[in-house]
Amino acid sequence: MREMIYDRGYEISQEEREISPEEFRAKYTTQDGKADRRRMTFSTRPLPALISKVTPPASAAHPNPAPQVGTLWVEFVTETSVGVKTMRTFAQHLISHNFHTGILITAGGVTPAAVKVIPTVLPIVIETFVEQDLLVNITHHELVPKHVLLSFEEKAALLVRYRLRESQLPRIQIGDPVARYYGLRRTQVVKIIRRSETAGRYASYRWTV
């Protein structure tokens, strides 16, 4: 989990990212060896590089644009099926503590009724993951190329260079596992760098929808 948050561009120390199984057990399990998910909860802030990437360019109408990112809250729950009550409690915590984004890690799934709570707290962003899906870092797989989020300026330069509208770019679905890993938002563009036997490597671009 912490590795994913770091890869998104948030503050996570090397010690936290590379914690050993022994250190994990000492820090996050009870005396009987069971995981204590309450201890796993944490918050973090975006690094300057991420803030720069997701801050819109200044304009006459908005001379001091706000970054489209902020503090992040990560919480683990033991319920096998997260319902409306748990989701509302989670959402209220984000609102009352002024978090920009919240990630809820569940032991099972989230009910359809609970999912409907998520858009009611916009512009606060709520993401949900099943714990099992985070046991392996999918971006380490040899078949998954490197993904790099473009800044507003880089996106604009790309469209000018190729004389395209953003909607003419190839697309990546917001529900794609890699898009979810990086927390991509709609209309963001990612640069995908692949290895090539002839060119060494080549880049393509995807528009998040």
mmCIF file of C-alpha atoms in Angstrom:
data_model
loop_
_atom_site.group_PDB
_atom_site.id
_atom_site.type_symbol
_atom_site.label_atom_id
_atom_site.label_comp_id
_atom_site.label_asym_id
_atom_site.label_seq_id
_atom_site.Cartn_x
_atom_site.Cartn_y
_atom_site.Cartn_z
ATOM 1 C CA MET A 1 0.000 0.000 0.000
ATOM 2 C CA ARG A 2 2.661 2.509 1.011
ATOM 3 C CA GLU A 3 4.641 1.751 -2.125
ATOM 4 C CA MET A 4 1.583 2.583 -4.227
ATOM 5 C CA ILE A 5 1.073 5.861 -2.384
ATOM 6 C CA TYR A 6 4.741 6.746 -2.882
ATOM 7 C CA ASP A 7 4.520 5.919 -6.589
ATOM 8 C CA ARG A 8 1.617 8.362 -6.841
ATOM 9 C CA GLY A 9 3.861 11.126 -5.539
ATOM 10 C CA TYR A 10 3.167 11.300 -1.793
ATOM 11 C CA GLU A 11 5.520 11.469 1.167
ATOM 12 C CA ILE A 12 6.418 7.926 2.254
ATOM 13 C CA SER A 13 9.805 7.226 3.807
ATOM 14 C CA GLN A 14 12.122 4.544 2.453
ATOM 15 C CA GLU A 15 11.900 2.782 5.817
ATOM 16 C CA GLU A 16 8.111 2.522 5.466
ATOM 17 C CA ARG A 17 8.306 1.330 1.865
ATOM 18 C CA GLU A 18 10.895 -1.352 2.537
ATOM 19 C CA ILE A 19 9.627 -2.656 5.867
ATOM 20 C CA SER A 20 10.656 -6.275 6.489
ATOM 21 C CA PRO A 21 8.143 -9.020 7.386
ATOM 22 C CA GLU A 22 9.596 -9.123 10.899
ATOM 23 C CA GLU A 23 9.240 -5.366 11.369
ATOM 24 C CA PHE A 24 5.721 -5.495 9.958
ATOM 25 C CA ARG A 25 4.669 -8.177 12.409
ATOM 26 C CA ALA A 26 6.177 -6.264 15.336
ATOM 27 C CA LYS A 27 4.483 -3.024 14.346
ATOM 28 C CA TYR A 28 1.130 -4.074 12.934
ATOM 29 C CA THR A 29 0.070 -7.362 14.545
ATOM 30 C CA THR A 30 -1.424 -8.277 17.885
ATOM 31 C CA GLN A 31 0.153 -10.659 20.381
ATOM 32 C CA ASP A 32 -1.681 -13.593 18.829
ATOM 33 C CA GLY A 33 -0.242 -12.747 15.401
ATOM 34 C CA LYS A 34 -3.365 -11.247 13.807
ATOM 35 C CA ALA A 35 -3.108 -8.068 11.745
ATOM 36 C CA ASP A 36 -4.252 -4.983 13.653
ATOM 37 C CA ARG A 37 -5.646 -2.874 10.828
ATOM 38 C CA ARG A 38 -6.254 0.106 13.083
ATOM 39 C CA ARG A 39 -2.482 0.546 13.383
ATOM 40 C CA MET A 40 -2.108 0.502 9.599
ATOM 41 C CA THR A 41 -4.154 3.664 9.116
ATOM 42 C CA PHE A 42 -2.112 6.700 8.100
ATOM 43 C CA SER A 43 -2.162 10.093 6.420
ATOM 44 C CA THR A 44 0.363 11.758 4.129
ATOM 45 C CA ARG A 45 0.972 14.824 1.982
ATOM 46 C CA PRO A 46 1.773 15.202 -1.716
ATOM 47 C CA LEU A 47 5.367 15.873 -2.671
ATOM 48 C CA PRO A 48 6.197 19.154 -4.471
ATOM 49 C CA ALA A 49 6.634 17.339 -7.805
ATOM 50 C CA LEU A 50 3.068 16.007 -7.689
ATOM 51 C CA ILE A 51 1.669 19.370 -6.615
ATOM 52 C CA SER A 52 3.398 20.992 -9.591
ATOM 53 C CA LYS A 53 2.010 18.416 -12.023
ATOM 54 C CA VAL A 54 -1.621 18.753 -10.953
ATOM 55 C CA THR A 55 -1.779 22.516 -10.528
ATOM 56 C CA PRO A 56 -3.532 24.140 -13.511
ATOM 57 C CA PRO A 57 -1.645 26.964 -15.254
ATOM 58 C CA ALA A 58 -2.470 30.480 -14.115
ATOM 59 C CA SER A 59 -4.879 32.535 -16.189
ATOM 60 C CA ALA A 60 -6.485 35.955 -16.056
ATOM 61 C CA ALA A 61 -9.572 34.445 -14.469
ATOM 62 C CA HIS A 62 -7.549 32.270 -12.070
ATOM 63 C CA PRO A 63 -4.183 33.941 -11.377
ATOM 64 C CA ASN A 64 -3.508 31.666 -8.388
ATOM 65 C CA PRO A 65 -4.933 28.235 -9.253
ATOM 66 C CA ALA A 66 -5.198 25.666 -6.500
ATOM 67 C CA PRO A 67 -3.501 22.266 -6.950
ATOM 68 C CA GLN A 68 -5.883 19.402 -7.661
ATOM 69 C CA VAL A 69 -4.374 17.358 -4.855
ATOM 70 C CA GLY A 70 -4.019 17.527 -1.089
ATOM 71 C CA THR A 71 -3.630 15.477 2.054
ATOM 72 C CA LEU A 72 -4.450 11.785 1.813
ATOM 73 C CA TRP A 73 -6.050 9.496 4.407
ATOM 74 C CA VAL A 74 -5.714 5.701 4.190
ATOM 75 C CA GLU A 75 -7.870 3.471 6.377
ATOM 76 C CA PHE A 76 -8.190 -0.306 6.689
ATOM 77 C CA VAL A 77 -11.442 -1.992 7.737
ATOM 78 C CA THR A 78 -12.075 -5.609 8.630
ATOM 79 C CA GLU A 79 -15.607 -5.893 7.279
ATOM 80 C CA THR A 80 -16.065 -8.367 4.453
ATOM 81 C CA SER A 81 -18.802 -6.160 2.994
ATOM 82 C CA VAL A 82 -18.632 -2.422 3.591
ATOM 83 C CA GLY A 83 -22.083 -0.897 3.880
ATOM 84 C CA VAL A 84 -23.566 2.589 3.933
ATOM 85 C CA LYS A 85 -22.889 3.218 7.630
ATOM 86 C CA THR A 86 -19.155 2.505 7.362
ATOM 87 C CA MET A 87 -18.821 4.519 4.156
ATOM 88 C CA ARG A 88 -20.628 7.505 5.649
ATOM 89 C CA THR A 89 -18.418 7.372 8.740
ATOM 90 C CA PHE A 90 -15.349 7.280 6.505
ATOM 91 C CA ALA A 91 -16.638 10.167 4.393
ATOM 92 C CA GLN A 92 -17.422 12.238 7.466
ATOM 93 C CA HIS A 93 -13.879 11.720 8.745
ATOM 94 C CA LEU A 94 -12.493 13.066 5.469
ATOM 95 C CA ILE A 95 -14.777 16.092 5.594
ATOM 96 C CA SER A 96 -14.162 16.960 9.235
ATOM 97 C CA HIS A 97 -10.370 16.682 8.883
ATOM 98 C CA ASN A 98 -10.234 18.452 5.503
ATOM 99 C CA PHE A 99 -8.666 15.584 3.562
ATOM 100 C CA HIS A 100 -8.571 15.885 -0.216
ATOM 101 C CA THR A 101 -8.563 12.119 -0.850
ATOM 102 C CA GLY A 102 -9.445 9.025 1.133
ATOM 103 C CA ILE A 103 -8.561 5.415 0.367
ATOM 104 C CA LEU A 104 -10.560 2.695 2.085
ATOM 105 C CA ILE A 105 -8.979 -0.761 2.125
ATOM 106 C CA THR A 106 -11.520 -3.505 2.718
ATOM 107 C CA ALA A 107 -11.325 -7.198 3.519
ATOM 108 C CA GLY A 108 -14.142 -7.822 1.042
ATOM 109 C CA GLY A 109 -16.186 -5.651 -1.282
ATOM 110 C CA VAL A 110 -18.323 -2.528 -1.024
ATOM 111 C CA THR A 111 -22.103 -2.735 -1.356
ATOM 112 C CA PRO A 112 -23.793 -0.885 -4.255
ATOM 113 C CA ALA A 113 -25.589 1.321 -1.727
ATOM 114 C CA ALA A 114 -22.275 2.287 -0.108
ATOM 115 C CA VAL A 115 -20.780 3.120 -3.511
ATOM 116 C CA LYS A 116 -23.550 5.706 -3.988
ATOM 117 C CA VAL A 117 -22.213 7.619 -0.980
ATOM 118 C CA ILE A 118 -18.905 8.326 -2.760
ATOM 119 C CA PRO A 119 -20.097 11.024 -5.222
ATOM 120 C CA THR A 120 -22.026 12.841 -2.490
ATOM 121 C CA VAL A 121 -18.792 14.144 -0.943
ATOM 122 C CA LEU A 122 -17.221 15.534 -4.132
ATOM 123 C CA PRO A 123 -14.819 17.271 -4.643
ATOM 124 C CA ILE A 124 -13.367 14.982 -1.949
ATOM 125 C CA VAL A 125 -12.161 11.826 -3.682
ATOM 126 C CA ILE A 126 -12.888 8.397 -2.213
ATOM 127 C CA GLU A 127 -11.217 5.265 -3.581
ATOM 128 C CA THR A 128 -11.758 1.698 -2.439
ATOM 129 C CA PHE A 129 -9.501 -1.329 -2.785
ATOM 130 C CA VAL A 130 -9.875 -4.928 -1.717
ATOM 131 C CA GLU A 131 -6.933 -5.881 0.476
ATOM 132 C CA GLN A 132 -6.192 -8.997 -1.582
ATOM 133 C CA ASP A 133 -5.640 -6.895 -4.708
ATOM 134 C CA LEU A 134 -2.798 -4.963 -3.069
ATOM 135 C CA LEU A 135 -0.671 -7.918 -2.009
ATOM 136 C CA VAL A 136 1.328 -7.693 -5.239
ATOM 137 C CA ASN A 137 2.571 -4.510 -6.909
ATOM 138 C CA ILE A 138 1.209 -4.889 -10.438
ATOM 139 C CA THR A 139 3.596 -2.265 -11.831
ATOM 140 C CA HIS A 140 6.529 -4.592 -11.085
ATOM 141 C CA HIS A 141 5.261 -7.151 -13.600
ATOM 142 C CA GLU A 142 7.512 -7.383 -16.649
ATOM 143 C CA LEU A 143 4.539 -6.891 -18.992
ATOM 144 C CA VAL A 144 3.440 -3.622 -17.371
ATOM 145 C CA PRO A 145 5.275 -0.658 -18.941
ATOM 146 C CA LYS A 146 6.229 2.490 -17.079
ATOM 147 C CA HIS A 147 3.430 5.060 -16.720
ATOM 148 C CA VAL A 148 4.225 8.743 -16.166
ATOM 149 C CA LEU A 149 1.552 11.355 -15.456
ATOM 150 C CA LEU A 150 1.852 14.463 -17.625
ATOM 151 C CA SER A 151 1.492 17.924 -16.137
ATOM 152 C CA PHE A 152 -1.037 20.400 -17.576
ATOM 153 C CA GLU A 153 1.779 22.081 -19.513
ATOM 154 C CA GLU A 154 3.151 18.789 -20.850
ATOM 155 C CA LYS A 155 -0.319 17.711 -21.930
ATOM 156 C CA ALA A 156 -0.921 21.005 -23.744
ATOM 157 C CA ALA A 157 2.469 20.776 -25.500
ATOM 158 C CA LEU A 158 1.718 17.201 -26.601
ATOM 159 C CA LEU A 159 -1.601 18.201 -28.174
ATOM 160 C CA VAL A 160 -0.006 21.144 -29.974
ATOM 161 C CA ARG A 161 2.885 19.020 -31.244
ATOM 162 C CA TYR A 162 0.601 16.415 -32.806
ATOM 163 C CA ARG A 163 -2.257 18.827 -33.617
ATOM 164 C CA LEU A 164 -4.764 16.778 -31.681
ATOM 165 C CA ARG A 165 -7.678 17.284 -29.373
ATOM 166 C CA GLU A 166 -7.367 15.303 -26.146
ATOM 167 C CA SER A 167 -10.353 13.187 -27.126
ATOM 168 C CA GLN A 168 -8.398 11.989 -30.187
ATOM 169 C CA LEU A 169 -5.752 10.335 -28.018
ATOM 170 C CA PRO A 170 -5.922 6.593 -27.278
ATOM 171 C CA ARG A 171 -7.757 6.008 -24.020
ATOM 172 C CA ILE A 172 -7.210 4.331 -20.698
ATOM 173 C CA GLN A 173 -10.245 3.540 -18.569
ATOM 174 C CA ILE A 174 -10.321 4.989 -15.070
ATOM 175 C CA GLY A 175 -11.097 1.475 -13.811
ATOM 176 C CA ASP A 176 -7.996 -0.021 -15.442
ATOM 177 C CA PRO A 177 -5.834 -1.661 -12.733
ATOM 178 C CA VAL A 178 -2.825 0.514 -13.554
ATOM 179 C CA ALA A 179 -4.972 3.665 -13.660
ATOM 180 C CA ARG A 180 -6.342 2.752 -10.243
ATOM 181 C CA TYR A 181 -2.855 2.067 -8.919
ATOM 182 C CA TYR A 182 -1.718 5.561 -9.857
ATOM 183 C CA GLY A 183 -5.000 7.197 -8.898
ATOM 184 C CA LEU A 184 -5.527 8.689 -12.347
ATOM 185 C CA ARG A 185 -8.383 11.152 -12.783
ATOM 186 C CA ARG A 186 -10.541 11.721 -15.840
ATOM 187 C CA THR A 187 -8.930 13.923 -18.556
ATOM 188 C CA GLN A 188 -5.400 13.293 -17.245
ATOM 189 C CA VAL A 189 -2.868 12.033 -19.787
ATOM 190 C CA VAL A 190 -0.179 9.457 -19.053
ATOM 191 C CA LYS A 191 2.966 8.739 -20.991
ATOM 192 C CA ILE A 192 3.548 5.009 -21.371
ATOM 193 C CA ILE A 193 7.159 4.002 -21.962
ATOM 194 C CA ARG A 194 7.758 0.578 -23.485
ATOM 195 C CA ARG A 195 10.932 -1.259 -24.371
ATOM 196 C CA SER A 196 11.711 -1.818 -28.032
ATOM 197 C CA GLU A 197 14.280 -4.176 -29.509
ATOM 198 C CA THR A 198 14.919 -1.740 -32.367
ATOM 199 C CA ALA A 199 14.484 1.719 -30.824
ATOM 200 C CA GLY A 200 15.496 0.914 -27.247
ATOM 201 C CA ARG A 201 12.237 2.331 -25.961
ATOM 202 C CA TYR A 202 9.262 4.226 -27.315
ATOM 203 C CA ALA A 203 6.478 6.279 -25.810
ATOM 204 C CA SER A 204 2.738 6.355 -26.335
ATOM 205 C CA TYR A 205 0.061 8.381 -24.599
ATOM 206 C CA ARG A 206 -3.334 7.626 -23.079
ATOM 207 C CA TRP A 207 -6.191 9.911 -22.110
ATOM 208 C CA THR A 208 -8.001 8.877 -18.921
ATOM 209 C CA VAL A 209 -11.763 8.448 -19.335
#
